[in-house]
Amino acid sequence: MADTARARKLAKRISQIVASALEHEVKDPRLARVTITDTKVTGDLHDATVYYTVLGERLDTEPDYAGAAAALEKAKGVLRSLVGAQTGVRFTPTLTFMTDTVPDAARKMDELLAKAQAADAEVARRAVGASPAGEADPYKAPKEDDEDED
């Protein structure tokens, strides 16, 4: 079993090779807006999972995830050959492509934070000029004993 440092180093190299190949060597137009975000390699260095994101043509258009997945599946053999030739490992890892969900999760978190901020602003707006429902100071001060002072 290989050490984790070697697996991380190989994963980083695979990311670079695949990203470069998508940009310069693979001529599929469906891969023009694909970005490689991360790669994970198993401890035995036999399998690599490559994570990617797809951008839309414009900000208001939905990315073509299905087209990108099909194009990556079609180019998998070429990409694996390039990885094998440029890494020099005994066994070239099999490549599996997965859509990276981190940008979507980050967008959802931003939306949730914006909702929470709006709710906090509404509470602060309602609190202006409000008075407490009970006593102004609900905490009672302890009574001082006269005997202690003597």
XYZ file of C-alpha atoms in Angstrom:
150
model
C 0.000 0.000 0.000
C 1.353 3.398 -0.962
C 1.677 6.221 1.506
C -0.858 9.040 1.472
C 1.728 11.639 0.491
C 2.443 9.740 -2.724
C -1.280 9.400 -3.436
C -1.789 13.162 -2.937
C 1.159 13.947 -5.180
C -0.149 11.619 -7.894
C -3.648 13.107 -7.557
C -2.285 16.614 -8.045
C -0.313 15.494 -11.102
C -3.367 13.756 -12.586
C -5.399 16.953 -12.125
C -2.774 18.943 -14.002
C -2.503 16.409 -16.820
C -6.265 16.090 -17.323
C -6.840 19.861 -17.172
C -4.067 20.492 -19.671
C -5.334 17.747 -21.975
C -8.879 19.111 -21.891
C -7.577 22.520 -22.833
C -5.045 21.578 -25.522
C -5.519 18.032 -26.804
C -9.146 16.928 -26.567
C -11.083 18.738 -29.288
C -14.639 18.169 -28.027
C -16.525 21.496 -27.844
C -18.650 20.185 -24.945
C -15.493 20.274 -22.797
C -14.703 23.936 -23.473
C -16.205 25.096 -20.156
C -15.156 22.162 -17.962
C -12.853 22.931 -15.046
C -11.026 20.239 -13.089
C -11.374 21.097 -9.395
C -9.887 18.142 -7.522
C -8.665 14.568 -7.834
C -8.641 11.800 -5.241
C -6.512 8.679 -5.646
C -7.062 5.479 -3.673
C -4.309 4.266 -1.364
C -3.246 1.500 -3.760
C -2.956 4.076 -6.602
C -5.234 2.015 -8.871
C -8.287 4.302 -9.037
C -8.564 8.056 -9.432
C -11.717 10.125 -9.074
C -11.533 13.417 -10.947
C -13.982 16.142 -9.836
C -15.065 18.803 -12.287
C -17.429 21.733 -12.665
C -19.128 23.036 -15.786
C -19.772 26.700 -16.505
C -22.632 27.972 -18.631
C -22.024 30.025 -21.742
C -23.378 33.056 -19.887
C -24.155 33.684 -16.245
C -27.887 33.297 -16.798
C -27.683 29.982 -18.710
C -27.645 26.551 -17.110
C -24.457 24.517 -17.720
C -24.670 21.381 -19.868
C -23.773 18.757 -17.248
C -25.037 15.813 -19.319
C -23.054 16.839 -22.396
C -19.893 17.349 -20.378
C -20.312 13.980 -18.634
C -20.796 12.235 -21.988
C -17.773 13.988 -23.492
C -15.573 13.094 -20.505
C -16.732 9.469 -20.693
C -15.863 9.432 -24.408
C -12.410 10.966 -23.793
C -11.636 8.751 -20.786
C -9.359 6.381 -22.742
C -7.285 9.177 -24.242
C -7.001 10.910 -20.889
C -5.941 7.698 -19.143
C -3.279 7.107 -21.812
C -1.934 10.611 -21.289
C -1.914 10.136 -17.506
C -0.006 6.869 -17.905
C 2.545 8.382 -20.271
C 3.174 11.474 -18.143
C 3.187 10.000 -14.629
C 5.458 7.016 -15.113
C 3.695 4.821 -12.542
C 3.643 1.062 -12.997
C -0.157 0.838 -13.101
C -2.071 3.687 -14.689
C -5.056 4.511 -12.467
C -8.550 4.114 -13.855
C -10.284 7.470 -14.166
C -13.762 8.175 -12.845
C -15.311 11.589 -13.416
C -17.669 13.091 -10.827
C -19.443 16.437 -10.848
C -18.109 18.602 -8.032
C -20.935 19.620 -5.701
C -18.944 22.147 -3.674
C -19.921 25.219 -5.766
C -23.619 24.303 -5.509
C -23.322 23.744 -1.765
C -21.516 27.079 -1.391
C -24.262 28.832 -3.374
C -26.926 27.269 -1.120
C -24.985 28.320 1.981
C -24.778 31.889 0.641
C -28.541 31.892 0.093
C -29.161 30.582 3.619
C -26.826 33.188 5.103
C -28.611 35.932 3.159
C -31.981 34.714 4.512
C -30.600 34.627 8.063
C -29.169 38.125 7.658
C -32.521 39.406 6.381
C -34.313 37.778 9.341
C -31.815 39.350 11.765
C -32.349 42.746 10.156
C -36.128 42.334 10.526
C -35.746 41.453 14.224
C -33.453 44.450 14.749
C -35.949 46.721 12.965
C -38.784 45.511 15.204
C -36.643 45.856 18.335
C -36.093 49.589 17.822
C -38.204 51.438 20.382
C -39.533 48.254 21.974
C -39.692 47.890 25.739
C -39.160 44.702 27.747
C -42.240 42.646 28.595
C -41.264 42.308 32.255
C -39.122 44.423 34.531
C -36.407 46.501 32.974
C -33.760 44.660 35.021
C -34.970 41.082 35.606
C -31.894 40.172 37.635
C -32.241 40.917 41.340
C -29.258 42.321 43.144
C -28.382 40.328 46.293
C -29.434 42.000 49.528
C -26.565 43.037 51.701
C -26.717 41.924 55.311
C -26.368 44.636 57.982
C -24.533 42.193 60.267
C -21.638 41.776 57.846
C -20.823 45.459 58.005
C -20.368 45.465 61.827
